[in-house]
């Protein structure tokens, strides 16, 4: 009798621990960590600034892609796209206010001169990604490349 009650208490304690006490909940509903990357410089430099990003799995990021230059640029990384869960992409007007939200998988974002976009995602896979580049002809060759480390 006593052993049965003890077993019941142990079982309930195990079930209690397994029923979500340690779960992180909805990872896309966290307060985002804002990371800003400039695509091209105001003086025409063909660079990402910064060109090296360090991210952590399980955290929500608001990756702000800002283009202060006078030509369009791409932020393209198939490996990043495969390593994150995308919550949305938000397109902003020249005044910085949201104009559109896009839901679903994203691989590449083109940002026009003076505009910005935000890629909201949660990294789900670790790795060192070296395929970040701008896919406009000549820009990768000129050094518009970057590296993303997900820990
Ligand atoms: Cu470019």
Short mmCIF file of C-alpha atoms and ligand atoms in Angstrom, two decimals:
data_model
loop_
_atom_site.label_atom_id
_atom_site.label_comp_id
_atom_site.label_asym_id
_atom_site.label_seq_id
_atom_site.Cartn_x
_atom_site.Cartn_y
_atom_site.Cartn_z
CA UNK A 1 0.00 0.00 0.00
CA UNK A 2 2.68 2.48 1.01
CA UNK A 3 4.87 1.40 -1.90
CA UNK A 4 1.95 1.97 -4.29
CA UNK A 5 1.37 5.48 -2.99
CA UNK A 6 5.09 6.22 -3.23
CA UNK A 7 5.12 4.91 -6.82
CA UNK A 8 2.11 7.10 -7.66
CA UNK A 9 3.84 10.16 -6.21
CA UNK A 10 7.03 9.41 -8.19
CA UNK A 11 5.00 8.89 -11.38
CA UNK A 12 3.15 12.19 -10.91
CA UNK A 13 6.43 14.01 -10.25
CA UNK A 14 7.97 12.60 -13.45
CA UNK A 15 4.87 13.48 -15.48
CA UNK A 16 4.91 16.98 -14.02
CA UNK A 17 8.54 17.51 -15.02
CA UNK A 18 7.87 16.22 -18.54
CA UNK A 19 4.72 18.24 -19.12
CA UNK A 20 6.36 21.50 -20.08
CA UNK A 21 8.03 22.77 -16.94
CA UNK A 22 11.27 23.07 -18.95
CA UNK A 23 9.80 23.96 -22.36
CA UNK A 24 10.81 27.30 -23.83
CA UNK A 25 7.36 27.92 -25.32
CA UNK A 26 6.81 29.91 -28.52
CA UNK A 27 10.31 30.93 -29.64
CA UNK A 28 8.93 33.32 -32.27
CA UNK A 29 7.15 35.38 -29.60
CA UNK A 30 10.35 36.51 -27.81
CA UNK A 31 11.55 40.09 -27.75
CA UNK A 32 13.83 40.19 -30.83
CA UNK A 33 17.57 40.83 -30.78
CA UNK A 34 18.09 43.62 -33.32
CA UNK A 35 21.07 43.21 -35.67
CA UNK A 36 21.65 45.85 -38.33
CA UNK A 37 23.65 45.20 -41.50
CA UNK A 38 24.37 47.91 -44.07
CA UNK A 39 24.38 46.77 -47.68
CA UNK A 40 26.90 48.89 -49.55
CA UNK A 41 28.29 52.05 -48.09
CA UNK A 42 27.16 55.62 -48.64
CA UNK A 43 30.43 56.13 -50.53
CA UNK A 44 29.77 53.22 -52.89
CA UNK A 45 31.78 50.57 -51.04
CA UNK A 46 30.75 47.06 -52.09
CA UNK A 47 30.66 45.63 -48.58
CA UNK A 48 28.35 44.27 -45.91
CA UNK A 49 28.88 46.16 -42.71
CA UNK A 50 29.43 44.30 -40.48
CA UNK A 51 30.53 41.40 -42.69
CA UNK A 52 30.63 38.92 -39.84
CA UNK A 53 27.61 37.92 -37.76
CA UNK A 54 27.40 35.74 -34.68
CA UNK A 55 23.99 34.29 -33.84
CA UNK A 56 22.62 31.81 -31.32
CA UNK A 57 20.07 29.07 -31.84
CA UNK A 58 16.71 29.49 -30.16
CA UNK A 59 16.77 33.30 -30.07
CA UNK A 60 14.55 35.56 -32.17
CA UNK A 61 16.47 37.96 -34.42
CA UNK A 62 15.30 41.04 -36.23
CA UNK A 63 17.95 41.32 -38.94
CA UNK A 64 17.66 44.87 -40.30
CA UNK A 65 19.06 45.18 -43.81
CA UNK A 66 19.66 48.83 -44.64
CA UNK A 67 20.86 50.10 -47.99
CA UNK A 68 22.37 53.60 -47.69
CA UNK A 69 23.98 53.38 -51.14
CA UNK A 70 22.65 54.49 -54.52
CA UNK A 71 22.42 51.01 -56.05
CA UNK A 72 20.43 47.89 -55.16
CA UNK A 73 22.09 45.05 -53.22
CA UNK A 74 21.20 41.51 -52.26
CA UNK A 75 21.59 39.73 -48.93
CA UNK A 76 21.81 36.13 -50.09
CA UNK A 77 22.74 33.03 -48.08
CA UNK A 78 21.10 29.70 -48.85
CA UNK A 79 22.80 28.17 -45.83
CA UNK A 80 21.32 30.79 -43.50
CA UNK A 81 17.89 30.19 -45.03
CA UNK A 82 18.28 26.48 -44.30
CA UNK A 83 19.45 27.05 -40.72
CA UNK A 84 16.62 29.30 -39.50
CA UNK A 85 12.88 29.31 -38.98
CA UNK A 86 11.60 32.49 -40.66
CA UNK A 87 8.81 34.28 -38.83
CA UNK A 88 8.42 37.03 -41.43
CA UNK A 89 10.12 39.57 -43.64
CA UNK A 90 9.01 43.14 -43.20
CA UNK A 91 9.47 45.70 -45.96
CA UNK A 92 9.80 49.31 -44.83
CA UNK A 93 9.22 52.54 -46.68
CA UNK A 94 11.77 55.35 -46.93
CA UNK A 95 10.29 56.75 -43.69
CA UNK A 96 11.14 53.48 -41.92
CA UNK A 97 7.47 52.54 -41.44
CA UNK A 98 6.32 49.01 -42.35
CA UNK A 99 4.74 48.63 -45.79
CA UNK A 100 4.49 44.87 -46.20
CA UNK A 101 5.03 41.60 -44.36
CA UNK A 102 5.97 38.40 -46.12
CA UNK A 103 5.58 35.01 -44.46
CA UNK A 104 7.27 31.79 -45.49
CA UNK A 105 10.72 30.59 -46.46
CA UNK A 106 13.22 33.21 -47.60
CA UNK A 107 16.54 32.68 -49.37
CA UNK A 108 17.52 36.10 -50.62
CA UNK A 109 16.41 39.69 -50.04
CA UNK A 110 17.07 42.58 -52.42
CA UNK A 111 17.10 46.01 -50.84
CA UNK A 112 16.73 49.05 -53.08
CA UNK A 113 18.67 52.30 -52.61
CA UNK A 114 17.64 54.16 -49.46
CA UNK A 115 15.27 51.39 -48.34
CA UNK A 116 15.34 48.74 -45.63
CA UNK A 117 13.89 45.33 -44.90
CA UNK A 118 13.78 43.19 -41.77
CA UNK A 119 14.23 39.42 -41.68
CA UNK A 120 12.75 38.01 -38.46
CA UNK A 121 14.02 34.50 -37.75
CA UNK A 122 15.02 31.97 -35.11
CA UNK A 123 18.22 30.00 -35.88
CA UNK A 124 17.60 26.27 -35.38
CA UNK A 125 20.93 24.83 -36.59
CA UNK A 126 24.54 25.61 -35.67
CA UNK A 127 27.31 26.11 -38.20
CA UNK A 128 29.79 28.44 -39.87
CA UNK A 129 28.20 29.80 -43.03
CA UNK A 130 30.46 31.35 -45.63
CA UNK A 131 28.01 31.73 -48.53
CA UNK A 132 26.66 35.19 -47.67
CA UNK A 133 27.03 37.38 -50.74
CA UNK A 134 25.44 40.02 -52.93
CA UNK A 135 24.41 38.33 -56.17
CA UNK A 136 24.51 41.44 -58.36
CA UNK A 137 27.08 40.94 -61.15
CA UNK A 138 30.55 41.87 -59.95
CA UNK A 139 29.63 42.57 -56.33
CA UNK A 140 30.70 39.19 -54.88
CA UNK A 141 33.99 39.47 -56.78
CA UNK A 142 34.49 43.00 -55.42
CA UNK A 143 34.24 41.68 -51.88
CA UNK A 144 30.56 41.93 -51.02
CA UNK A 145 30.64 38.69 -49.04
CA UNK A 146 30.25 37.75 -45.41
CA UNK A 147 30.38 35.06 -42.79
CA UNK A 148 27.72 33.97 -40.31
CA UNK A 149 28.45 31.83 -37.28
CA UNK A 150 25.50 30.19 -35.51
CA UNK A 151 26.34 28.82 -32.07
CU1 LIG B 1 25.70 44.43 -54.05
#
